[in-house]
CSV table of C-alpha atoms in Angstrom, one decimal:
chain,number,residue,atom,x,y,z
A,1,MET,CA,31.0,-44.8,27.1
A,2,VAL,CA,34.3,-43.4,26.0
A,3,ILE,CA,37.4,-43.6,28.2
A,4,VAL,CA,40.4,-41.3,27.5
A,5,ALA,CA,43.5,-42.5,29.2
A,6,GLY,CA,47.2,-42.2,29.2
A,7,HIS,CA,49.9,-39.9,30.3
A,8,ILE,CA,52.0,-36.9,29.4
A,9,THR,CA,55.6,-36.1,30.4
A,10,VAL,CA,56.9,-32.8,31.5
A,11,ASP,CA,60.2,-31.6,33.0
A,12,PRO,CA,60.0,-32.7,36.7
A,13,ALA,CA,60.7,-29.1,37.8
A,14,ASP,CA,57.6,-28.0,35.8
A,15,ARG,CA,55.1,-30.7,37.0
A,16,ASP,CA,53.6,-28.8,39.9
A,17,SER,CA,53.0,-25.6,37.8
A,18,TYR,CA,51.6,-27.7,34.9
A,19,LEU,CA,49.1,-29.4,37.3
A,20,ALA,CA,48.2,-26.1,38.8
A,21,GLY,CA,47.3,-24.8,35.4
A,22,CYS,CA,45.1,-27.9,34.8
A,23,VAL,CA,42.8,-27.0,37.8
A,24,PRO,CA,40.4,-24.9,35.7
A,25,VAL,CA,40.2,-27.5,33.0
A,26,VAL,CA,39.3,-30.3,35.5
A,27,GLU,CA,36.6,-28.1,37.0
A,28,GLN,CA,35.2,-27.2,33.6
A,29,ALA,CA,35.3,-30.8,32.5
A,30,ARG,CA,33.5,-32.1,35.5
A,31,ARG,CA,30.6,-29.6,34.9
A,32,ALA,CA,30.4,-30.5,31.1
A,33,PRO,CA,27.4,-32.4,29.9
A,34,GLY,CA,28.2,-36.1,29.6
A,35,CYS,CA,31.3,-36.1,31.8
A,36,LEU,CA,31.3,-39.0,34.2
A,37,ASP,CA,34.9,-38.5,35.5
A,38,PHE,CA,37.9,-36.3,34.7
A,39,ALA,CA,41.2,-36.5,36.4
A,40,ILE,CA,44.7,-35.2,35.7
A,41,SER,CA,47.1,-36.2,38.4
A,42,ALA,CA,50.8,-36.5,39.4
A,43,ASP,CA,52.3,-40.0,39.0
A,44,LEU,CA,53.4,-41.5,42.3
A,45,VAL,CA,56.7,-43.0,40.9
A,46,ASP,CA,57.8,-40.8,38.0
A,47,ASN,CA,58.4,-37.1,38.8
A,48,GLY,CA,57.8,-36.0,35.2
A,49,ARG,CA,54.7,-38.1,34.5
A,50,ILE,CA,51.2,-36.8,34.6
A,51,ASN,CA,48.4,-39.3,34.4
A,52,ILE,CA,45.1,-38.6,32.5
A,53,LEU,CA,41.8,-40.4,32.9
A,54,GLU,CA,38.5,-39.3,31.6
A,55,ARG,CA,35.1,-41.1,31.3
A,56,TRP,CA,32.4,-39.7,29.0
A,57,GLU,CA,28.8,-40.9,28.2
A,58,THR,CA,29.3,-40.5,24.4
A,59,GLN,CA,31.9,-39.5,21.8
A,60,ALA,CA,29.8,-36.5,21.1
A,61,ALA,CA,30.2,-35.3,24.7
A,62,VAL,CA,34.0,-35.8,24.4
A,63,GLU,CA,34.1,-33.8,21.1
A,64,ALA,CA,31.8,-31.0,22.5
A,65,PHE,CA,34.2,-30.5,25.4
A,66,ARG,CA,37.5,-31.1,23.7
A,67,GLY,CA,37.6,-27.8,21.7
A,68,SER,CA,41.2,-26.9,20.7
A,69,GLY,CA,43.1,-29.0,23.3
A,70,PRO,CA,45.8,-27.7,25.6
A,71,GLY,CA,46.7,-24.0,25.6
A,72,ASP,CA,50.0,-22.9,24.1
A,73,ASP,CA,51.7,-22.6,27.5
A,74,GLN,CA,50.7,-26.3,28.4
A,75,SER,CA,51.7,-27.6,25.1
A,76,ALA,CA,55.1,-26.0,25.3
A,77,GLN,CA,55.7,-27.8,28.6
A,78,MET,CA,54.9,-31.3,27.3
A,79,LEU,CA,57.9,-33.4,26.4
A,80,SER,CA,55.8,-36.3,25.2
A,81,ALA,CA,52.2,-37.6,25.3
A,82,SER,CA,50.6,-41.0,25.1
A,83,VAL,CA,46.9,-40.6,25.4
A,84,SER,CA,44.2,-42.8,23.7
A,85,GLU,CA,40.4,-43.0,23.5
A,86,TYR,CA,38.6,-46.3,24.1
A,87,ASP,CA,35.0,-47.1,23.1
A,88,ILE,CA,33.6,-49.2,25.9
A,89,ALA,CA,30.7,-51.6,25.2
A,90,GLU,CA,30.2,-53.1,28.7
A,91,VAL,CA,31.1,-52.1,32.3
A,92,ARG,CA,31.4,-54.4,35.3
A,93,SER,CA,31.7,-52.9,38.8
A,94,LEU,CA,34.5,-54.3,41.0
A,95,THR,CA,33.0,-53.1,44.2
């Protein structure tokens, strides 16, 4: 399993429009082969932070979906990004 997690920052005034532009990406990702979960969401504490969490069956599934990354409009709105991929060997349920 591969987990992609982290956050990006945008101007707080742009956060809602940025997230609205992400809706088609989230819908497409959730339909993609190998996607276990995909979420892009507003942070509850920091008005300029957008949290990213993705779970994929394999690295190949991530790469097949990833393509060229954010569009030019979204990239222009990003002030910073801190997103990493993690290869997971074992999973334990907490429920």
